[in-house]
Coordinates of C-alpha atoms in Angstrom, one line a residue:
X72 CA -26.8 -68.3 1.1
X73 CA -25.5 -69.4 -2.5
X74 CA -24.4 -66.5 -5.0
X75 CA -27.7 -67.1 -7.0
X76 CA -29.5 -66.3 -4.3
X77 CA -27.5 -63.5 -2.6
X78 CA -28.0 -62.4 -6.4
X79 CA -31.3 -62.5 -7.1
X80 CA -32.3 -60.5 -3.8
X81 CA -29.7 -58.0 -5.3
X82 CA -31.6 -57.8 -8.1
X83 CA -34.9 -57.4 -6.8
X84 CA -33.6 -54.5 -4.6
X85 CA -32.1 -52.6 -7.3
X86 CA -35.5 -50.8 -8.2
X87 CA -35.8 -49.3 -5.1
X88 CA -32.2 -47.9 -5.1
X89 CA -32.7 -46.9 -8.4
X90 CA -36.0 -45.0 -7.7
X91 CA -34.2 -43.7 -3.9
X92 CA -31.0 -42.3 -6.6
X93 CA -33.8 -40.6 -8.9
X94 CA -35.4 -39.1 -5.8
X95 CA -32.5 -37.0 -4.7
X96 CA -31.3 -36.4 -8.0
X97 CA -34.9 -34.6 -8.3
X98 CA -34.3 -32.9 -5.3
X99 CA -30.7 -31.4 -6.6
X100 CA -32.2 -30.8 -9.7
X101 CA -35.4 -28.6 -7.9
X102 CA -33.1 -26.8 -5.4
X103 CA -31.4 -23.7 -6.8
X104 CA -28.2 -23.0 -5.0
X105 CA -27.4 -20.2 -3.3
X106 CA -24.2 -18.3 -2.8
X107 CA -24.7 -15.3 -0.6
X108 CA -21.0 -14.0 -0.8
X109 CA -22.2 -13.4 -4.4
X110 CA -25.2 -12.2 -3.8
X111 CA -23.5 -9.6 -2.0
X112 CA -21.9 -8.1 -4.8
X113 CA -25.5 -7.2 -6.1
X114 CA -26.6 -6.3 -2.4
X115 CA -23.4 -3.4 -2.6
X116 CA -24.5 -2.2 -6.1
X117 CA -27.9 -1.6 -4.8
X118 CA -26.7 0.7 -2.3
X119 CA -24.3 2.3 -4.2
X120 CA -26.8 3.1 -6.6
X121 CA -29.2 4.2 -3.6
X122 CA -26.9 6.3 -2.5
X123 CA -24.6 9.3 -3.2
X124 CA -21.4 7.7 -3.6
X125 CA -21.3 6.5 -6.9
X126 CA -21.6 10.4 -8.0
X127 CA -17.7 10.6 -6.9
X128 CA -18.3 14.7 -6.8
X129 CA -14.6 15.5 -4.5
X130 CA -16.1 18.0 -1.8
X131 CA -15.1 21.5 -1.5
X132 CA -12.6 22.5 0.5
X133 CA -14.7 25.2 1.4
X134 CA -18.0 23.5 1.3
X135 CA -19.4 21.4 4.6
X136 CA -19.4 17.3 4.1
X137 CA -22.7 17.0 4.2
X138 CA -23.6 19.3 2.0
X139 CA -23.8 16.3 -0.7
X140 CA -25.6 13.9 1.4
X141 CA -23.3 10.9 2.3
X142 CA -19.3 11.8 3.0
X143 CA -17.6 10.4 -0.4
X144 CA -15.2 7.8 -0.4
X145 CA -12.5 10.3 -1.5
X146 CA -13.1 13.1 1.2
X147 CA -11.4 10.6 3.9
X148 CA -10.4 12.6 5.7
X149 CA -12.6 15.8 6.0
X150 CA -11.4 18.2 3.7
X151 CA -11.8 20.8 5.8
X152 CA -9.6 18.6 8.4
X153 CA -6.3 19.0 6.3
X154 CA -4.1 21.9 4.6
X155 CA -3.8 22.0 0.3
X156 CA -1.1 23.6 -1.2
X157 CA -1.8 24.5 -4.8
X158 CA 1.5 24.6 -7.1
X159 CA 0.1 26.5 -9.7
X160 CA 3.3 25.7 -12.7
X161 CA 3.7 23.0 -14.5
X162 CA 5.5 19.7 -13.2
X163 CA 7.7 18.1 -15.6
X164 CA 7.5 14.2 -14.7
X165 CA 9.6 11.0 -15.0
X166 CA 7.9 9.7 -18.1
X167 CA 8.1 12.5 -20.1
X168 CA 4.3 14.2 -19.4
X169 CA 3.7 17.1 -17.7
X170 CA 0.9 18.1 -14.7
X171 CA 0.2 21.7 -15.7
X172 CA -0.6 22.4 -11.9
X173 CA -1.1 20.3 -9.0
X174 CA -2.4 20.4 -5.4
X175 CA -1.0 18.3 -2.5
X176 CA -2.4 17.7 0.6
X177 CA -1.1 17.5 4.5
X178 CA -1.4 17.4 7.8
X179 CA 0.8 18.8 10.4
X180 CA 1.8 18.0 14.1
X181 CA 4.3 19.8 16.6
X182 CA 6.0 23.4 16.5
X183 CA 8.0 24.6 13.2
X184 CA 11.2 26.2 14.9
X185 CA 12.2 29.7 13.6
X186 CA 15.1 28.2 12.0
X187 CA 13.0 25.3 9.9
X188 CA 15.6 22.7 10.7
X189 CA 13.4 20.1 13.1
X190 CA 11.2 19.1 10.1
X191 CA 10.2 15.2 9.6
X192 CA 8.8 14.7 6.2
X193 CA 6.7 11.2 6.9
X194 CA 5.9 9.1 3.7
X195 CA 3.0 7.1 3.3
X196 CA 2.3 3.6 2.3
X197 CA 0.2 3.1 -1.2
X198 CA -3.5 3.8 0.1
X199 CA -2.5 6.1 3.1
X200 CA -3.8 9.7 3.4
X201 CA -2.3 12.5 5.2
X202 CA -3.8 11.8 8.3
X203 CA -1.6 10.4 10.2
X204 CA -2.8 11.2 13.6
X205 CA -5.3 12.7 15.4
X206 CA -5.3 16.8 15.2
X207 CA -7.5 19.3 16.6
X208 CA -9.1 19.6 13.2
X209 CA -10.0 15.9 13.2
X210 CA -9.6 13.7 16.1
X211 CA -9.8 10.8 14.3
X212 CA -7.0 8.3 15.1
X213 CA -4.3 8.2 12.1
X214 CA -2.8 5.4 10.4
X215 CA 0.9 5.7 12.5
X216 CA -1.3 7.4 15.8
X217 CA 1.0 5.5 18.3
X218 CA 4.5 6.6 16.1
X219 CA 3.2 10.5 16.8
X220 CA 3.2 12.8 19.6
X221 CA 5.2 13.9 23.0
X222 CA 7.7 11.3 23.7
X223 CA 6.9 9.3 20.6
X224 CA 8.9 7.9 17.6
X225 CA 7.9 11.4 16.1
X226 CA 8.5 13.2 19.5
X227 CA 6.7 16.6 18.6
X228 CA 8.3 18.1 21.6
X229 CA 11.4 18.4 19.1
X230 CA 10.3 18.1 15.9
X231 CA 7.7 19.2 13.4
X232 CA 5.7 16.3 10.9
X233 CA 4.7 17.1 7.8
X234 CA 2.7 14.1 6.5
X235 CA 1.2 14.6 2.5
X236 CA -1.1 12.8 0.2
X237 CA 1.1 11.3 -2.0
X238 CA 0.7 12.9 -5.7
X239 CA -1.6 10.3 -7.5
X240 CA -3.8 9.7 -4.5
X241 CA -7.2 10.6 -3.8
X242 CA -7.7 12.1 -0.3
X243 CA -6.7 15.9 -1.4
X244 CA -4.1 15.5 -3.6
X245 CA -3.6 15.4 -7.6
X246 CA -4.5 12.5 -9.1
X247 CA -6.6 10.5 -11.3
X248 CA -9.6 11.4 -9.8
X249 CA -8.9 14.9 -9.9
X250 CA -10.4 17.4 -12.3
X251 CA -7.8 18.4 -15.4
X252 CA -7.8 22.3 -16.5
X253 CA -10.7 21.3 -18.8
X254 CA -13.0 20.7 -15.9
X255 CA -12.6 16.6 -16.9
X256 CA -11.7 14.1 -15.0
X257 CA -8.3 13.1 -15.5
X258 CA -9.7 8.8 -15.1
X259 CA -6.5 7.6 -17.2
X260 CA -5.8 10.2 -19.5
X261 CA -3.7 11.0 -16.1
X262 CA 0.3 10.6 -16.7
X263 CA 2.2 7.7 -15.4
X264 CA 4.1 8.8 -12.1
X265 CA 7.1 7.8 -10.6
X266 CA 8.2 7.5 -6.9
X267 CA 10.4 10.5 -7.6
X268 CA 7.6 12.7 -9.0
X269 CA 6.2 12.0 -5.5
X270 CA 8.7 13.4 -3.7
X271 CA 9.2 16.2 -5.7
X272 CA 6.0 17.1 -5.6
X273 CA 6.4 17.4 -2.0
X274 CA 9.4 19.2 -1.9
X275 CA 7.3 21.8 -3.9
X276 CA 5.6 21.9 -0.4
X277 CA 8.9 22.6 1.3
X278 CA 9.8 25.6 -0.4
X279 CA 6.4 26.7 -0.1
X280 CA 6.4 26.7 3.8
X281 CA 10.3 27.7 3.5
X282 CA 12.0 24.4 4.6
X283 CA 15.4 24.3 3.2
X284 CA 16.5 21.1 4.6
X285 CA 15.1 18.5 6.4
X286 CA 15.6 17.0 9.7
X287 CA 14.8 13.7 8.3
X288 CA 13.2 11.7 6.3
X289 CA 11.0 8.8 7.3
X290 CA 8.5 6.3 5.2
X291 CA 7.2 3.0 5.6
X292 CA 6.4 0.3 2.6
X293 CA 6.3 2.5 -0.5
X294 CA 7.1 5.9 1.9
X295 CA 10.6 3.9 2.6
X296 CA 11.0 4.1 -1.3
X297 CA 10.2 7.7 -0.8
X298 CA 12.2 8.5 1.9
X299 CA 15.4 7.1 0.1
X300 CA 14.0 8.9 -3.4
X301 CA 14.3 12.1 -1.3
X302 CA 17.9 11.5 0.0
X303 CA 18.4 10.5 -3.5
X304 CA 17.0 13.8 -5.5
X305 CA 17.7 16.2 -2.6
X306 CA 21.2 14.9 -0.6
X307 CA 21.9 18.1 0.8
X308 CA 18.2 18.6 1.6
X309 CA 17.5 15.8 3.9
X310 CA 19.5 15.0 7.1
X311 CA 18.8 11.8 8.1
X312 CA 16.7 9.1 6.1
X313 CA 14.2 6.1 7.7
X314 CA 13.3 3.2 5.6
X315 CA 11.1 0.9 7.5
X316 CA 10.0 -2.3 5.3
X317 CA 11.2 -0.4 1.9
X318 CA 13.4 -1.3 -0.5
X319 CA 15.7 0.7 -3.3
X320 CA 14.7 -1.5 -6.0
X321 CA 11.4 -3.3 -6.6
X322 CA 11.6 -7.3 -7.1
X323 CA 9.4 -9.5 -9.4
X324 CA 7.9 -11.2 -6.6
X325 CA 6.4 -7.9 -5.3
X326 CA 5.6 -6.7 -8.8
X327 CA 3.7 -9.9 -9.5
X328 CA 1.7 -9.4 -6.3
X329 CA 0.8 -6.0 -7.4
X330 CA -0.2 -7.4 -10.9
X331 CA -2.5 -9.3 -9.8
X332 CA -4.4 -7.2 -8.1
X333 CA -4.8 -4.3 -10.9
X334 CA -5.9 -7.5 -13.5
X335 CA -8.6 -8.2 -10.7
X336 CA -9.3 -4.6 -11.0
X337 CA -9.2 -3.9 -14.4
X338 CA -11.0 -7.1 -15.6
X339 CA -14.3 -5.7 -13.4
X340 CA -16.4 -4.4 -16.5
X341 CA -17.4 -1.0 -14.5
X342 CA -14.1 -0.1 -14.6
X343 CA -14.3 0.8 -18.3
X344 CA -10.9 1.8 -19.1
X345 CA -10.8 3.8 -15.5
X346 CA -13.6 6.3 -16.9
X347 CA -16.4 5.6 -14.3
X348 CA -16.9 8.3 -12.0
X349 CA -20.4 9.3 -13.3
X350 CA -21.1 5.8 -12.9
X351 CA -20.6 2.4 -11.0
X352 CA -17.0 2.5 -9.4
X353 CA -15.4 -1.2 -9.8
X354 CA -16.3 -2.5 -6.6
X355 CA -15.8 -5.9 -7.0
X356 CA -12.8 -5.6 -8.1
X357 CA -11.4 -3.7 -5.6
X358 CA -12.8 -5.6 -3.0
X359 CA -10.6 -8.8 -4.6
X360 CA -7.7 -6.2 -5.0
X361 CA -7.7 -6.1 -1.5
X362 CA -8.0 -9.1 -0.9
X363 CA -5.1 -10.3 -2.6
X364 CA -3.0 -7.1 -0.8
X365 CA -4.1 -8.5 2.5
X366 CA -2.5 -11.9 2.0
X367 CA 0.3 -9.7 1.3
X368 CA 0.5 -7.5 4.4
X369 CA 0.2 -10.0 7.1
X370 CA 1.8 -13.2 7.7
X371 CA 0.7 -17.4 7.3
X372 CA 1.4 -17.9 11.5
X373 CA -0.1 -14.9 12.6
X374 CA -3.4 -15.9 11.6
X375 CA -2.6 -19.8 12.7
X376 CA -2.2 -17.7 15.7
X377 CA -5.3 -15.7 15.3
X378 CA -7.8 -17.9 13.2
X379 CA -6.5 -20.9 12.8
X380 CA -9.0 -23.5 10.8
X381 CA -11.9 -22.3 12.8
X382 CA -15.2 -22.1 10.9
X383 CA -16.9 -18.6 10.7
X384 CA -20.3 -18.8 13.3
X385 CA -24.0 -19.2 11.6
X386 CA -26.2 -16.4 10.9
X387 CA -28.6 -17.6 13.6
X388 CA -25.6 -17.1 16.3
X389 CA -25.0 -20.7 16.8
X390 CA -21.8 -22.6 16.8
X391 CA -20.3 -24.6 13.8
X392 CA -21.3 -27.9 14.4
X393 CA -19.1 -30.5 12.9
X394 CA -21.9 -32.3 11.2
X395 CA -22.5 -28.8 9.0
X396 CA -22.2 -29.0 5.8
X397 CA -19.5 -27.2 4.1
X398 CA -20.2 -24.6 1.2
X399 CA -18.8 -22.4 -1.7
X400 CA -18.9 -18.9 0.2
X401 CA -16.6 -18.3 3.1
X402 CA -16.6 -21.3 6.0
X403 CA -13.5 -20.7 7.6
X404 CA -12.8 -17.4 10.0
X405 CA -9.8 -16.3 7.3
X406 CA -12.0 -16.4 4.8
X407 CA -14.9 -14.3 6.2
X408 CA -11.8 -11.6 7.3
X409 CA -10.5 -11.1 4.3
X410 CA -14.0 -10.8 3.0
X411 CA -14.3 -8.1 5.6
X412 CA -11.3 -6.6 4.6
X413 CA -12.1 -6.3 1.2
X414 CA -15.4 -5.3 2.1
X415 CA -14.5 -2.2 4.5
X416 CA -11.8 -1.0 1.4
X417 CA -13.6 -1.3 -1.8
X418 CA -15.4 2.3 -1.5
X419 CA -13.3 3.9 0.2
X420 CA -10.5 4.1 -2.3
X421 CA -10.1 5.2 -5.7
X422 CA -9.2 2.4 -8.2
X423 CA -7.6 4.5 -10.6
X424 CA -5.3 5.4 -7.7
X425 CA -4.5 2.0 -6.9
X426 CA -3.6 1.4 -10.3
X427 CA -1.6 4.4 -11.1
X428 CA 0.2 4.3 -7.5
X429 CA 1.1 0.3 -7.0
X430 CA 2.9 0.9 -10.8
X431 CA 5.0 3.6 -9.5
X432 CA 5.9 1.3 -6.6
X433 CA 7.1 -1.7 -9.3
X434 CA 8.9 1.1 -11.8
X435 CA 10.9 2.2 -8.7
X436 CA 14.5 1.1 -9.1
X437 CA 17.9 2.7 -7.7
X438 CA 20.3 1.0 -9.7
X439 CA 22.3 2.5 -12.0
X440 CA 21.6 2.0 -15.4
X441 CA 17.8 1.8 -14.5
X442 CA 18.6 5.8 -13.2
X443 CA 20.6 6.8 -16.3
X444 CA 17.8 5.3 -18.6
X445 CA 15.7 7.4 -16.9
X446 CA 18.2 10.5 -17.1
X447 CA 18.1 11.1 -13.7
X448 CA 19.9 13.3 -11.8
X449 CA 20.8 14.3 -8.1
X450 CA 20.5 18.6 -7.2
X451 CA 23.7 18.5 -5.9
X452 CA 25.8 15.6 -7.7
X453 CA 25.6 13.9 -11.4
X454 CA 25.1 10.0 -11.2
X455 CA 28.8 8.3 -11.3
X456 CA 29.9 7.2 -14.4
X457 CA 30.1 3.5 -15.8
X458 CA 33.8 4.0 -15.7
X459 CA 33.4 4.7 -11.9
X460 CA 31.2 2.9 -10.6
X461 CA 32.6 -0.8 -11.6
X462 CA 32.4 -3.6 -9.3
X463 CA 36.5 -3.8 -9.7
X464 CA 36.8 -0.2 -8.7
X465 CA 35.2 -1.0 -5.2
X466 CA 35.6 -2.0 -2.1
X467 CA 33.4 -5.2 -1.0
X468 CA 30.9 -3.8 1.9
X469 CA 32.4 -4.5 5.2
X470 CA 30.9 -7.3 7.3
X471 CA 27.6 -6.7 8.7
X472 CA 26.8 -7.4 12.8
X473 CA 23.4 -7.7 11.9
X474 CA 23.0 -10.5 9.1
X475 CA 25.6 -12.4 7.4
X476 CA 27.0 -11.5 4.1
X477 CA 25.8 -13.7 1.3
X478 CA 28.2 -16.0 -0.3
X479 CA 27.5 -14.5 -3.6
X480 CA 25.8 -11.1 -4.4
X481 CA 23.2 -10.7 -7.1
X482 CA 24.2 -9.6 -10.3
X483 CA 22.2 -6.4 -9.9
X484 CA 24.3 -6.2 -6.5
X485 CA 27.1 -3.9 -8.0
X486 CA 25.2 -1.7 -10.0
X487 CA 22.6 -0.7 -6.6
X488 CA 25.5 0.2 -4.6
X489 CA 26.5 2.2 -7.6
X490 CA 23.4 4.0 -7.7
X491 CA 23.2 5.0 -4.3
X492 CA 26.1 6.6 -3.8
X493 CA 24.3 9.8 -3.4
X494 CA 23.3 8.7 -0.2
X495 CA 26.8 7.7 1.1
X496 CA 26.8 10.8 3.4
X497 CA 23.2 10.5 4.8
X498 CA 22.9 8.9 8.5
X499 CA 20.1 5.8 7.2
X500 CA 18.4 3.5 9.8
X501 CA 16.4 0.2 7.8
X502 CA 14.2 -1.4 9.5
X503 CA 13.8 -5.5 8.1
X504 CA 10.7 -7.9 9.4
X505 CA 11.5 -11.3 9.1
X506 CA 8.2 -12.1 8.3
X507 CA 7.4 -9.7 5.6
X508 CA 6.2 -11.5 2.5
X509 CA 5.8 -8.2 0.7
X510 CA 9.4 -6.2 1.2
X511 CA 11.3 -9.4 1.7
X512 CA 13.9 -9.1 4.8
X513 CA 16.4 -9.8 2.0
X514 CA 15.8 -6.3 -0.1
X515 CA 16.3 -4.5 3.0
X516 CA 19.5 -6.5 3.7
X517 CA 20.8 -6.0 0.3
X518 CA 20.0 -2.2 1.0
X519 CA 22.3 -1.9 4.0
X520 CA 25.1 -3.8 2.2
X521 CA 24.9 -1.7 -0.7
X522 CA 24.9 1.5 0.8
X523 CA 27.8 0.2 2.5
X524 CA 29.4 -0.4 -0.5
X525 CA 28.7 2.9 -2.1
X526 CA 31.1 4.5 0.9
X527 CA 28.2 5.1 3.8
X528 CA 30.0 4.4 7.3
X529 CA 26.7 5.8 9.2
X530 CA 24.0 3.1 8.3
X531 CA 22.2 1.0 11.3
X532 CA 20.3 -1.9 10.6
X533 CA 17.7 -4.0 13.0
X534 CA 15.9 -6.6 12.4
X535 CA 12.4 -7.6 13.8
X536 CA 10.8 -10.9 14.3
X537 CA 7.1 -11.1 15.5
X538 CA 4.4 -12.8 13.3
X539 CA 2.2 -9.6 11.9
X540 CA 4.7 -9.1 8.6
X541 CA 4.4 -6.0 6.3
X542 CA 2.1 -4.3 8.3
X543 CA 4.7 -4.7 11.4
X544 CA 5.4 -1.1 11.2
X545 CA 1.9 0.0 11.8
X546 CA 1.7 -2.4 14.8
X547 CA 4.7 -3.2 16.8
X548 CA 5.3 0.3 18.7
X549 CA 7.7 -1.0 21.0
X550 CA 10.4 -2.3 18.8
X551 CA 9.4 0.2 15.1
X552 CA 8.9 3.3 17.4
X553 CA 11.6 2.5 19.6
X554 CA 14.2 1.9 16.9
X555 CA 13.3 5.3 14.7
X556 CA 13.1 7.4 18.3
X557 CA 16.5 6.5 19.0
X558 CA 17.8 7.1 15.7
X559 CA 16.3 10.9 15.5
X560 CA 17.6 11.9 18.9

């Protein structure tokens, strides 16, 4: 066949590819997509709307949950399942505000001895409440369940937990949810708090119930900030101090994290400048807050491990086939958890909260100068002088059996050490997860060599592998529990 032949039969089939191109551009054209992971953004608002929980009325403590139809999203747990205390004076803060009064709320486990001195004060991460296992009061299972009870990390044969609603929060205690003398909600007329306005808002509850000093503190993510805040503020107050995952001085990386996620927040239009509790809460953005906190709190080859590229099932049941046609919603199994994840979290949170507390965790900063900018000060000792606290006047931290020294220190590297010297005569265990994306194994090396630096001789320092990351210390009970039971005994 010549080329003006192979041609002209070219030609004379061109009409019918050109009508069989029109066809299915028609049919594009016609057919309206159709994302349902949009669609259920709408779906929520309906039943939020249907339903009490956009009313965001905080339950009674003396009142019965279902009084108000639904349990709100901020009565997690029960009210009636937890303790408040009620500081009735003001609090001066960090920032330069004041809280005219507060109320903080906790949970208890074990026997207070008649002396007070077997008290653990147990932090919390960002969106924890005070339940952090099961009581009689509410058998739920806690957050740290496994950490708590006879024989336990938190053996309560020996020792009595106190575990509190961080100030700022929204399960009991103060915060922006709460109502302000006026009757208002706070929303974000609310103050800016610090880490340390945490913790002394909890050691407001010590002297309360009469605890002079305790027998430790331990925290987790943000509660290892507040566990070394509380050696910090109170040296002569706390005995021993646990920092599991935490860190003494917040790095960009985990600020920019953090960013993100309150510009997904704030950039949902029902969030309207935080006042929205007689309205529609920012769903949707929380639910990609969480999101983007999830990515955060676990770890790239765990969920190889665990997911994998496997594609999510079809509605109908069925199996992926390979001949299925991808889409814009989620295909693969990650994708369709972290929807879940953001799902199951976006009501049952308060976004003011998450904005108000994840700043406090990226102002939080033990150096030095950051602490003298602030005008900080110790109960028992004033911060060292500049004159004192010189990289020439020290010694260089001894070598570490745990991890090896760097070659060269961060500039910052000096000035920490110089700011925790407070702590130089507190017993400190840190606990570091190699695969923590979050808290960076680095911070928590840099913590151990620092306090070393600043003159403490009674630091211990382990290091975990395993593939769950940040959120290691809510899973791995063998090595976390084991570790923190053999420091407190």
């Amino acid at each position: 066949m010549n080329l003006i032949t192979r041609n002209s039969l070219r030609l004379r089939a061109l009409p019918h590819r050109l009508s069989s191109l029109t066809s299915l551009r028609q049919q594009a054209t016609c057919a309206t997509p159709t994302f349902p992971c949009v669609d259920a953004h709408a779906a929520r608002e309906s039943r939020i709307l249907a339903s009490s929980f956009y009313r965001y009325s905080q339950t009674d403590t003396q009142a019965s949950s279902s009084d108000s139809g639904p349990e709100p999203p901020y009565a997690r747990p029960n009210p009636l399942s937890y303790n408040t205390y009620h500081h009735q004076y003001p609090l001066e803060l960090t920032y330069g505000s004041t809280l005219p009064s507060f109320d903080i709320a906790y949970e208890t486990w074990g026997t207070l001895s008649p002396s007070r001195d077997n008290v653990i004060l147990l932090h919390t991460g960002l969106s924890a409440s005070s339940h952090a296992a099961s009581t009689e009061l509410n058998p739920t299972e806690g957050w740290w369940e496994k950490f708590i009870g006879p024989g336990r990390a938190l053996d309560t044969n020996n020792f009595f937990v106190i575990c509190t609603n961080v100030l700022g929060g929204c399960y009991g205690s103060t915060g922006p949810s709460s109502l302000d003398p006026e009757g208002q909600r706070y929303a974000t007329r609310f103050p800016i708090i610090s880490i340390f306005d945490m913790v002394q808002a909890q050691f407001k509850l010590l002297d309360h119930l009469g605890v002079q000093k305790l027998y430790a503190s331990v925290g987790s993510s943000m509660g290892g900030m507040q566990s070394l805040a509380a050696g910090w503020l109170f040296p002569d107050r706390v005995g021993k101090i646990v920092s599991i995952s935490g860190t003494a001085r917040s790095s960009p990386g985990s600020i920019a994290m953090r960013h993100a996620q309150r510009s997904v927040l704030m950039a949902d239009s029902n969030w309207n400048n935080g006042f929205y509790y007689d309205n529609l809460p920012p769903h949707t953005g929380m639910k990609l807050a969480r999101q983007i906190a999830t990515i955060t709190y676990r770890s790239g080859p765990e969920w190889d491990q665990r997911f994998g590229r496997k594609i999510r099932e079809l509605k109908d049941g069925q199996s992926p086939s390979p001949s299925r046609s991808p889409t814009l919603c989620p295909d693969f199994l990650i994708e369709t958890y972290l929807d879940h994840q953001g799902e199951q979290f976006c009501l049952k949170y308060d976004a003011n909260s998450l904005l108000y507390i994840s700043k406090a965790m990226d102002l939080f900063d033990l150096t030095l100068p950051a602490l003298q900018e602030l005008a900080m000060t110790t109960t028992t000792h004033a911060p060292p002088s500049p004159s004192t606290s010189s990289s020439s006047s020290r010694q260089s931290p001894a070598p570490s059996k745990s991890h090896p020294p760097p070659l060269h220190y961060a500039p910052h590297f000096p000035e920490l050490a110089a700011g925790l010297e407070p702590l130089k005569s507190i017993p400190v265990l840190v606990l570091g997860v190699q695969s923590d994306i979050l808290f960076p194994v680095e911070q928590q090396r840099e913590l151990v060599d620092a306090l070393r630096m600043a003159g403490s001789t009674q630091v211990s320092y382990f290091e975990l592998g395993g593939v769950w990351g940040h959120d290691t210390f809510l899973l791995d009970v063998l090595n976390v529990g084991g570790a923190v039971r053999g420091f407190l005994s």
